[in-house]
Short mmCIF file of C-alpha atoms and ligand atoms in Angstrom, two decimals:
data_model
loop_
_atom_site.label_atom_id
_atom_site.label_comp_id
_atom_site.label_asym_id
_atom_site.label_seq_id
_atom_site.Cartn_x
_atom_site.Cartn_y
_atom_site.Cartn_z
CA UNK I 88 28.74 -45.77 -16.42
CA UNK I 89 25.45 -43.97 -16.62
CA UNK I 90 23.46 -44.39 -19.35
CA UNK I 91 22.74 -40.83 -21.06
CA UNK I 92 19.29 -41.95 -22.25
CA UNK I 93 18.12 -42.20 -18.38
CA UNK I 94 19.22 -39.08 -17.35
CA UNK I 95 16.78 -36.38 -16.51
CA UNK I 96 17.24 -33.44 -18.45
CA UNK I 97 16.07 -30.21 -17.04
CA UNK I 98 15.23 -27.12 -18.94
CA UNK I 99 13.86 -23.61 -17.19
CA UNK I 100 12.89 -20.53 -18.69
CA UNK I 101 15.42 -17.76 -17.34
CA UNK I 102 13.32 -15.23 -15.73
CA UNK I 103 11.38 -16.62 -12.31
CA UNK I 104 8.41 -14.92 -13.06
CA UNK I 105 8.06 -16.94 -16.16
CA UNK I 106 8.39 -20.35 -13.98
CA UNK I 107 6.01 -22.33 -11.41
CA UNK I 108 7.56 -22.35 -8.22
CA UNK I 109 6.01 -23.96 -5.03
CA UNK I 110 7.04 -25.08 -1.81
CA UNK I 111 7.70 -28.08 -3.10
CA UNK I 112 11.30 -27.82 -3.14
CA UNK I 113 13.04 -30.96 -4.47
CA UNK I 114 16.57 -29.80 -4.08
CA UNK I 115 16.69 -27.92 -0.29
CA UNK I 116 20.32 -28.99 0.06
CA UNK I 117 21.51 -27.27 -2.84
CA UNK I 118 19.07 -24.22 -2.02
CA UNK I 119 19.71 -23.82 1.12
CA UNK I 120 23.57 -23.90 0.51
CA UNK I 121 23.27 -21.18 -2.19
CA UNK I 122 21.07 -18.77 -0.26
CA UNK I 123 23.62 -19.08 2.81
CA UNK I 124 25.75 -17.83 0.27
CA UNK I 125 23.44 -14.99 -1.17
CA UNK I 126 22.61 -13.66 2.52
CA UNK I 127 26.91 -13.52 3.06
CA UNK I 128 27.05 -11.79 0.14
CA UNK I 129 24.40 -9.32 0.91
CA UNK I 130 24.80 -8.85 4.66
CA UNK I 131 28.71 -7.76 2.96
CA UNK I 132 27.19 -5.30 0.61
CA UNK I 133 27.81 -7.35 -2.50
CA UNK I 134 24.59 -7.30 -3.80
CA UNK I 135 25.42 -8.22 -7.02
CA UNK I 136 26.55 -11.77 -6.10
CA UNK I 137 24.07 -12.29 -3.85
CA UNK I 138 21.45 -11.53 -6.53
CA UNK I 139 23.52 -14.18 -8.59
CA UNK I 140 22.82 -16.75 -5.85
CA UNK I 141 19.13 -15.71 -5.59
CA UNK I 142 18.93 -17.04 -9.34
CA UNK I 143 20.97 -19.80 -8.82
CA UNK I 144 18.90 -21.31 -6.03
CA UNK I 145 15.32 -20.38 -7.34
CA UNK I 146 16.46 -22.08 -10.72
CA UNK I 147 16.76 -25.26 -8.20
CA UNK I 148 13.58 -24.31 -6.90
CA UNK I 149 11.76 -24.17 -9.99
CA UNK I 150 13.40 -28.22 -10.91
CA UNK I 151 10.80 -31.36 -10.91
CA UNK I 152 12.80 -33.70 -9.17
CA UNK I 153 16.20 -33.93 -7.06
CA UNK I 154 19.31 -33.19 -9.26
CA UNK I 155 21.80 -36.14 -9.07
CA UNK I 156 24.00 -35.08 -11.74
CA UNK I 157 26.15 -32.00 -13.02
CA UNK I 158 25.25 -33.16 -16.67
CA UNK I 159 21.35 -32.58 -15.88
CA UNK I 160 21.98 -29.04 -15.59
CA UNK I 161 23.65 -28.20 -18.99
CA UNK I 162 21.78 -25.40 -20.52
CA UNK I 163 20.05 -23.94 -17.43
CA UNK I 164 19.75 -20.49 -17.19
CA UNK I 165 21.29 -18.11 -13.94
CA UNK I 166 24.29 -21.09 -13.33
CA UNK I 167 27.46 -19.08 -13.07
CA UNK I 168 30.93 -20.95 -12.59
CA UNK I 169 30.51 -20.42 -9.03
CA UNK I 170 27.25 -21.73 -8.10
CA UNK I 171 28.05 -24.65 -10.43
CA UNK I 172 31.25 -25.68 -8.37
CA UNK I 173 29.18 -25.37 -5.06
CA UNK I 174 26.61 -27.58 -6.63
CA UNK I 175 29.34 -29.99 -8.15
CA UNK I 176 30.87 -30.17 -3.97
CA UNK I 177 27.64 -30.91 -2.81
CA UNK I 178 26.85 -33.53 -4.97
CA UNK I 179 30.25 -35.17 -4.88
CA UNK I 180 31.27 -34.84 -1.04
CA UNK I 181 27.88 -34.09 0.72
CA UNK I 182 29.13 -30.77 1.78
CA UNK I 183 30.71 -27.24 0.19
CA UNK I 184 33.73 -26.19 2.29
CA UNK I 185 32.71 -22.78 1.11
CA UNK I 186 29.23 -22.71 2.87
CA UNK I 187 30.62 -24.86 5.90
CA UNK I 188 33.64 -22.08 6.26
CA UNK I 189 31.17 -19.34 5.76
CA UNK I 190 28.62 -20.71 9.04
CA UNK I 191 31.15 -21.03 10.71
CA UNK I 192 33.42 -17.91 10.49
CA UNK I 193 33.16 -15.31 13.07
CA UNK I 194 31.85 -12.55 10.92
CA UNK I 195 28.93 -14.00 9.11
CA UNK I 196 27.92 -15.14 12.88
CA UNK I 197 28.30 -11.41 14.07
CA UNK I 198 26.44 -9.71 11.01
CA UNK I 199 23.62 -12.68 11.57
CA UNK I 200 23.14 -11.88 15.22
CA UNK I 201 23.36 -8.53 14.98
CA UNK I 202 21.07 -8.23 11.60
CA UNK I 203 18.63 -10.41 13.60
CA UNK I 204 17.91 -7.08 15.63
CA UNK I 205 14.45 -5.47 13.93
CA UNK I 206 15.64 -2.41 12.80
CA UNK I 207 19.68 -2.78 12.06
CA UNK I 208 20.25 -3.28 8.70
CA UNK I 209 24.10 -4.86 7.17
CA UNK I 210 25.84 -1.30 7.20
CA UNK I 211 25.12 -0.81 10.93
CA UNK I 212 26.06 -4.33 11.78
CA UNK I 213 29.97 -3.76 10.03
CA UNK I 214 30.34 -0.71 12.04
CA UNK I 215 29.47 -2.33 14.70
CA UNK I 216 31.94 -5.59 14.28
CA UNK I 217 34.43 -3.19 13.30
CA UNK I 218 34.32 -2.05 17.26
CA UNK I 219 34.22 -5.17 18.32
CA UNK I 220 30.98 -5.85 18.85
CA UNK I 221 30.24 -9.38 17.84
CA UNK I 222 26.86 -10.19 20.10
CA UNK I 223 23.85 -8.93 21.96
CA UNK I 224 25.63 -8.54 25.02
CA UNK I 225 28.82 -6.50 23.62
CA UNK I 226 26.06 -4.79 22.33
CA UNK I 227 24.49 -3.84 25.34
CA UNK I 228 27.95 -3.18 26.97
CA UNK I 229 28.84 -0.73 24.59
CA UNK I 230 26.89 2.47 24.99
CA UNK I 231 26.08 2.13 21.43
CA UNK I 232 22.92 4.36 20.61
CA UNK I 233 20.20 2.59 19.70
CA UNK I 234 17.30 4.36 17.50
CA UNK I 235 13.40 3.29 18.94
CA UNK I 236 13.25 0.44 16.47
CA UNK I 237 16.34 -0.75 17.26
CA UNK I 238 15.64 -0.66 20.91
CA UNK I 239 12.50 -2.35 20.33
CA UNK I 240 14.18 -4.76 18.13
CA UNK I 241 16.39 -5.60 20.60
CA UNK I 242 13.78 -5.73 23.65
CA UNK I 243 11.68 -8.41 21.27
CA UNK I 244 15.00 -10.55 20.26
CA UNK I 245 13.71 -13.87 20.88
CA UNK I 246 10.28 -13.68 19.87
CA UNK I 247 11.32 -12.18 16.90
CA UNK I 248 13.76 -14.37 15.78
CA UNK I 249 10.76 -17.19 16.12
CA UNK I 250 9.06 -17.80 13.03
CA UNK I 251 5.49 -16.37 12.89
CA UNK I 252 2.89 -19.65 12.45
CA UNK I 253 -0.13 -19.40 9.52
CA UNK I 254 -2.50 -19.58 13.45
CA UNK I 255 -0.81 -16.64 14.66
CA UNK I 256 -1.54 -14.87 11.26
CA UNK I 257 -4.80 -15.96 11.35
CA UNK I 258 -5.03 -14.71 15.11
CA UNK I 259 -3.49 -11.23 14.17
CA UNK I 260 -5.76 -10.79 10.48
CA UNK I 261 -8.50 -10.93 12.79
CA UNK I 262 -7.54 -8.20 15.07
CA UNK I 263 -5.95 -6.15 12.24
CA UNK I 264 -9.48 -6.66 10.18
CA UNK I 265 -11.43 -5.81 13.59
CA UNK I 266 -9.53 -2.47 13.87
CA UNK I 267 -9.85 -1.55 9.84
CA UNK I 268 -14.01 -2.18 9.74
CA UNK I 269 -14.07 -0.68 13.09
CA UNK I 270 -12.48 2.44 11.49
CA UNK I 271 -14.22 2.25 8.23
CA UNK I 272 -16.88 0.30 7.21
CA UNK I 273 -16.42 -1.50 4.10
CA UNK I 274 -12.71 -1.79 4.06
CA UNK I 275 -10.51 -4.25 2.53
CA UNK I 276 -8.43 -6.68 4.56
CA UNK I 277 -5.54 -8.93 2.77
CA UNK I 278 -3.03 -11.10 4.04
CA UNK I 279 0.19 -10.51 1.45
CA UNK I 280 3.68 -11.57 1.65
CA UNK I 281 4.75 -15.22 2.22
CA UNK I 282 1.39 -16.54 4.11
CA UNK I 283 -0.53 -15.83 0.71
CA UNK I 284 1.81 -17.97 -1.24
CA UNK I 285 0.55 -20.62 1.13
CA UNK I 286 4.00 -20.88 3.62
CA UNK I 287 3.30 -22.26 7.00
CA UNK I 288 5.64 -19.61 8.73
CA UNK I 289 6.83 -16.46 8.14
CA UNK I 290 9.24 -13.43 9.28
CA UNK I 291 6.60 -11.18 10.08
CA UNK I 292 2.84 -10.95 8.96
CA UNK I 293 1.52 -8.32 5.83
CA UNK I 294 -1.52 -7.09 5.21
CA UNK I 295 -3.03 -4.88 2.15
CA UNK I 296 -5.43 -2.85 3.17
CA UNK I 297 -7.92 -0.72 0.52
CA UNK I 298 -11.38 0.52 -0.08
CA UNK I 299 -13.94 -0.20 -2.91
CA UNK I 300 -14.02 3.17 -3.52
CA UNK I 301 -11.21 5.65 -4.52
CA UNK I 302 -10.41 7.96 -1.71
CA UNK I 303 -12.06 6.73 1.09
CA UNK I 304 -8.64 4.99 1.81
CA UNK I 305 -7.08 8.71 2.70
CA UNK I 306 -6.49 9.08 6.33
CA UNK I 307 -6.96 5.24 7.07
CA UNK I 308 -3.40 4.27 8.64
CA UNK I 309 -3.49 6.63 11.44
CA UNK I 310 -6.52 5.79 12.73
CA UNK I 311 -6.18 2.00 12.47
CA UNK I 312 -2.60 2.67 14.26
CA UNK I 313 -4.54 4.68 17.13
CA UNK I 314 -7.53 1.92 17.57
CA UNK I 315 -4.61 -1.09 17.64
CA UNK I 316 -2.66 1.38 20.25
CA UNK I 317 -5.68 2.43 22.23
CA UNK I 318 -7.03 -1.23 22.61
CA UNK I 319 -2.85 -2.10 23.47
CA UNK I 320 -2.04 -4.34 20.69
CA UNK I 321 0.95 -3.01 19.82
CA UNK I 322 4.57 -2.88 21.12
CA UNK I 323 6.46 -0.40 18.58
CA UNK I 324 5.05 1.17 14.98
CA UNK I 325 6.50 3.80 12.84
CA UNK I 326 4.22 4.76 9.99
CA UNK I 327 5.35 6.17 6.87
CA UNK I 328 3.80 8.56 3.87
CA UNK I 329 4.61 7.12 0.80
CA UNK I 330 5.60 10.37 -1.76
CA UNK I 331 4.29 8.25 -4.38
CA UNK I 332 3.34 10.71 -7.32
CA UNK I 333 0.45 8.75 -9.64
CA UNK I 334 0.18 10.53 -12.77
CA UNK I 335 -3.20 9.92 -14.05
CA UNK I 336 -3.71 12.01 -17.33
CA UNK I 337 0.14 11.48 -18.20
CA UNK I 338 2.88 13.39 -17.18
CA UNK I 339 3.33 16.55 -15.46
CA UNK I 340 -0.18 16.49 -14.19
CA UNK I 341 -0.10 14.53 -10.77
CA UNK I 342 -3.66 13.68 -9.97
CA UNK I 343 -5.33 13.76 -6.62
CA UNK I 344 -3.56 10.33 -5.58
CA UNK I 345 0.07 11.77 -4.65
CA UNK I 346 1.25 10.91 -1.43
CA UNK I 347 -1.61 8.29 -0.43
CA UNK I 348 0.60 5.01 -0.44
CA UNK I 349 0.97 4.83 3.59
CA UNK I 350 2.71 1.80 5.51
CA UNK I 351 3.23 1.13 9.16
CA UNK I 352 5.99 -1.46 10.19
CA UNK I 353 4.75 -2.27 13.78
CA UNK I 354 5.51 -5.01 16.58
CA UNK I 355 2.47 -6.85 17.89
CA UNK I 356 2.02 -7.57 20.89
CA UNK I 357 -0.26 -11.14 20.71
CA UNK I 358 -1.88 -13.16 23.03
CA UNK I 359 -0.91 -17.10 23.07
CA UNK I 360 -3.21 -19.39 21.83
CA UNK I 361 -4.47 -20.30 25.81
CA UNK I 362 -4.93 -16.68 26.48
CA UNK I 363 -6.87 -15.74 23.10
CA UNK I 364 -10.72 -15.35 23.27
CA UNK I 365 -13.48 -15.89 20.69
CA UNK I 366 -13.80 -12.40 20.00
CA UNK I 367 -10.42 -10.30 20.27
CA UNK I 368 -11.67 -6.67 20.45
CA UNK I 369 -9.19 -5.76 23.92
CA UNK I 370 -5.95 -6.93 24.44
CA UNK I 371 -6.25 -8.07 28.02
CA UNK I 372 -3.22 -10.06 28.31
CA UNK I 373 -0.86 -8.92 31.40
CA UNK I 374 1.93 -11.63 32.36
CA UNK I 375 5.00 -11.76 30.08
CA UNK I 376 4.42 -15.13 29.64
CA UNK I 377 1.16 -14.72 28.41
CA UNK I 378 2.26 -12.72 25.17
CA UNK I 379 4.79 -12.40 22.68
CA UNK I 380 5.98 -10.01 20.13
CA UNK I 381 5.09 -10.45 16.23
CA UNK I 382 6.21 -8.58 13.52
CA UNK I 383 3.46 -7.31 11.59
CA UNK I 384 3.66 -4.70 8.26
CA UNK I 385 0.77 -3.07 7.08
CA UNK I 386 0.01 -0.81 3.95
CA UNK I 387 -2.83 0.98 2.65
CA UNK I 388 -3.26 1.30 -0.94
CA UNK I 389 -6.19 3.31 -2.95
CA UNK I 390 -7.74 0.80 -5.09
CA UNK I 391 -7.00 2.08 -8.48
CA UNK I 392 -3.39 0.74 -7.25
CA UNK I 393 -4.78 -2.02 -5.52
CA UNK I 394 -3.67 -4.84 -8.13
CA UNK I 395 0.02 -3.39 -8.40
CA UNK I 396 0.35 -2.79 -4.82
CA UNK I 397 -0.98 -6.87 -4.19
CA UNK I 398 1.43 -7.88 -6.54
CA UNK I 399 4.15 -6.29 -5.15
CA UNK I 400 3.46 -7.36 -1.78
CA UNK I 401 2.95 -10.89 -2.31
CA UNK I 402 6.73 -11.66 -3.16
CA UNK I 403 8.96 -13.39 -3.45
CA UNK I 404 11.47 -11.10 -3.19
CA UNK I 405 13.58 -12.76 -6.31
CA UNK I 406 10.05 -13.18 -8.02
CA UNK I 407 9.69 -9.07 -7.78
CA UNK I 408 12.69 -8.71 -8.74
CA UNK I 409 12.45 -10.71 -11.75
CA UNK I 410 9.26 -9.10 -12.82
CA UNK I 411 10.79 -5.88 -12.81
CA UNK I 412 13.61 -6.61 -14.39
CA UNK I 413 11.24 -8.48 -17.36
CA UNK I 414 9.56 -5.58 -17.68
CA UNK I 415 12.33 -3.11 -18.42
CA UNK I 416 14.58 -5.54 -20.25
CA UNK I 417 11.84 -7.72 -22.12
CA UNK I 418 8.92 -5.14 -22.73
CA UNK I 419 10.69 -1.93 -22.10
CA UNK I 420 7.66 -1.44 -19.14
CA UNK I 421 8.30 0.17 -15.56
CA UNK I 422 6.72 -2.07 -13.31
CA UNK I 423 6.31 -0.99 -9.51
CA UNK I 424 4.04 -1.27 -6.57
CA UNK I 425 2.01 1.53 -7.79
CA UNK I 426 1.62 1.28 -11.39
CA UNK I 427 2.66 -0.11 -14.76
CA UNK I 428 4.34 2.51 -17.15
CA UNK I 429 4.40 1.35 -20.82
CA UNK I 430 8.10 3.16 -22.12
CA UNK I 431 7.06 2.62 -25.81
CA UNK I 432 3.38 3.95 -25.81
CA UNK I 433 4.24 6.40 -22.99
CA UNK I 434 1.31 5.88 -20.80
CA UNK I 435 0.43 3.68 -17.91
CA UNK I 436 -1.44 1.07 -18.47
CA UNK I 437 -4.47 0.35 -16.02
CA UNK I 438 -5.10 -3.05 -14.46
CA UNK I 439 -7.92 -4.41 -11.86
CA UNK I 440 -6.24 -7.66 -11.38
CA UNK I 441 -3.15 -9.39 -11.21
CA UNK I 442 -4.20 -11.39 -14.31
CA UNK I 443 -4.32 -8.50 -16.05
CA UNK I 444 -0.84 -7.33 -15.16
CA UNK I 445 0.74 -10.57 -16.03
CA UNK I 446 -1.51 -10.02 -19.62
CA UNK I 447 -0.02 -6.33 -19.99
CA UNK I 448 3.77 -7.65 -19.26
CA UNK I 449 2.94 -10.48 -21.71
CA UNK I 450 3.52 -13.84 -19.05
CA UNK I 451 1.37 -16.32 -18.44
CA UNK I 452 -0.13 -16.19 -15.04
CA UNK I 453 1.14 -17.40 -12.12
CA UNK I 454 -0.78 -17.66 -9.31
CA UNK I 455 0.60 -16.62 -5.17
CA UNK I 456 1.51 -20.14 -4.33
CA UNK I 457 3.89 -20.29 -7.88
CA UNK I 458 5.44 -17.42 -6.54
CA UNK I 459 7.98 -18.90 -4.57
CA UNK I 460 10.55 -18.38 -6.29
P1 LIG B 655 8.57 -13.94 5.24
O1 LIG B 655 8.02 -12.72 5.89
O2 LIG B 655 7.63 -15.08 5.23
O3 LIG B 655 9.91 -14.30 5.78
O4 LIG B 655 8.81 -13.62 3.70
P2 LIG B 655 8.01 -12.60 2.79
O5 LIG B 655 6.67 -12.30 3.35
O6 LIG B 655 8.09 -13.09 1.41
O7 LIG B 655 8.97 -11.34 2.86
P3 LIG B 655 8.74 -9.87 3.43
O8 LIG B 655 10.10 -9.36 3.79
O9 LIG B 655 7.73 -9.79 4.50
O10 LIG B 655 8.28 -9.07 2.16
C1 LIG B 655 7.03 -9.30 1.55
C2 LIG B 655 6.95 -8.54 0.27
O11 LIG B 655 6.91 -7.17 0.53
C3 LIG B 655 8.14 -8.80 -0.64
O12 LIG B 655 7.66 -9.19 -1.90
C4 LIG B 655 8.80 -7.50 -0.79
C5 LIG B 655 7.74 -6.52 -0.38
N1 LIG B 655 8.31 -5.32 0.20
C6 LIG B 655 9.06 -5.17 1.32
N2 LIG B 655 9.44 -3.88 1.46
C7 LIG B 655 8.90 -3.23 0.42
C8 LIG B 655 8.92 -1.89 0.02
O13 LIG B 655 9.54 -1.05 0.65
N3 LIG B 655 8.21 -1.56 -1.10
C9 LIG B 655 7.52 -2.50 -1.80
N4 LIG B 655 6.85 -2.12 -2.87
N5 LIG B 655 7.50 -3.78 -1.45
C10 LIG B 655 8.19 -4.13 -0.37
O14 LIG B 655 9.34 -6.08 2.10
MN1 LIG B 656 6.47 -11.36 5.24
MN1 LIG B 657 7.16 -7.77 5.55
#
């Protein structure tokens, strides 16, 4: 009989942007079995469950020590019935026949293989399975047509599907901030998404990029994209305007910031550690075996956005998430990559910092490598 006294008790606040999470993950089992079942659910266009999951598993996250018990998680937030019984399995049998089924069925298989292609998304990868294409080489059999990113995806499979390393970020910030000063003088070079909250690996690499001052940022991403081509760094990049309307002097008067939010989602095409010199101005890399392919996303913000935009980058995915949905359910606030619009006061409210945007949505502040939610 266990003794209730020695217990753990765990308590969380419910949104993940009001909790510390690091990588210091004390539960991975459970975790890991709950976002297998979030990706399902999302690579089946139930994004609603898988959102459920998401919770479920960064509420884990968030947790001090291993959970050993069901009755240590009695009043935590974001546990629905069915993340509690695949919790209860694990803890009781060492395994969830739900998750085990799940890996192993065909069709989760399918939509991971074929979602592992850069540039097909869940919706292609069902009409795909629904002909009968299960795998890269049905795939290739079937005279599907491919759009360029998909084509590049699929040239770039394996190296893709490897997990970037915090070197090889390193190795590509350096040529990414070699082409941006190059470009323009005095430009701002930072490494966002995962590698800022301090992971060792990553999916691809992002970078914010900005300038000191407003406007000098306008026309930026095309030539960075045309030094990085010219000096053959990259393998595939499609850059994108952003429509993003800033209203400055409230609304109905768009200021001179609309449509300056530009991002390029590009393939890079990076030396190996052997083959990379001191100073990495020209690619000069020629045998396949001397290269490989690296996802790499880059956006250009002006800096009067610069704060939002770093937020938003940064991630987690749930932890956005969350902070948006604070802000519209907790402060009545629209929070986005751009800006900060208070619903009550009807204005935006201006920040420099991050600090100050946790201030304006009333959280404490929680720095990149808490964000791991
Ligand atoms: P990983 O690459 O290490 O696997 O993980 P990550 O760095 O956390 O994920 P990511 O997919 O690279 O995304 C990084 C952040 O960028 C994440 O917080 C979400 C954000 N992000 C996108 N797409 C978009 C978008 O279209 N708009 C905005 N505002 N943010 C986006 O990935
Ligand atoms: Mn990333
Ligand atoms: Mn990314």
């Amino acid at each position: 009989q266990i003794n209730e006294a020695e217990v753990v008790l765990f308590s969380v606040p419910s949104y993940a942007c009001q909790r510390r999470t690091t990588l210091d993950n004390h539960n991975v089992t459970l975790t890991d079995a709950l976002s297998l079942l979030a990706e399902n659910a999302e690579l089946s266009d139930e994004d609603g469950r898988g959102v459920a999951f998401r919770r479920a598993a960064a509420v884990l996250k968030a947790l001090p020590a291993p959970v050993t018990a069901m009755s240590q998680l009695t009043g935590l937030p974001c546990l629905g019935d069915h993340s509690l019984r695949v919790i209860k399995d694990i803890l009781e049998n060492e395994a969830s026949d739900e998750v085990e089924s799940t890996k192993q069925s065909d069709r989760f298989k399918a939509l991971k293989v074929l979602t592992g292609i850069f540039g097909v998304g869940s919706k292609t990868a069902d009409r795909w399975i629904r002909d009968g294409i299960h795998n890269l080489h049905q795939l290739q059999e079937s005279g599907a047509t491919l759009n360029r990113a998909q084509q590049a995806g699929l040239e770039h499979y394996n190296d893709l599907n490897q997990q970037v390393t915090k070197a090889e970020a390193d190795a590509i910030t350096e040529i990414v901030q070699e082409a941006v000063v190059s470009v323009l003088p005095g430009a701002q070079v930072v490494l966002t998404g995962g590698f800022r909250r301090g992971k060792q690996t990553g999916h691809d690499v992002d970078f914010l990029i900005t300038h000191p001052e407003e406007g000098r940022e306008v026309g930026l991403m095309p030539k960075v994209v045309f030094w990085l081509e010219s000096q053959g760094f990259l393998l595939y990049q499609k850059t994108t305007r952003n429509s993003y309307l800033e209203v400055k002097d409230g609304p109905g008067r768009p200021s001179s910031n609309m449509d300056r939010f530009e991002r390029c989602l590009s393939i890079f095409k990076l030396a190996k550690k052997e083959e990379r010199g001191i100073k990495v101005t020209v690619n000069t890399v020629k045998t396949r075996d001397s290269w490989r392919a690296v996802r790499v996303d880059l956006v250009v913000s002006p800096i009067s956005q610069f704060a939002f935009a770093l937020l938003g980058w940064t991630g987690s995915k749930l932890f956005e998430r969350e902070l948006r949905r604070w802000a519209g359910h907790e402060k009545a606030m629209s929070l986005s990559s751009h800006a900060l619009y208070d619903n009550k006061q009807s204005r935006y409210l201006r920040a420099a910092s991050e600090e100050e945007i946790f201030a304006h949505l009333g959280l404490e502040y929680i720095p990149p490598s808490e964000r791991n939610a």
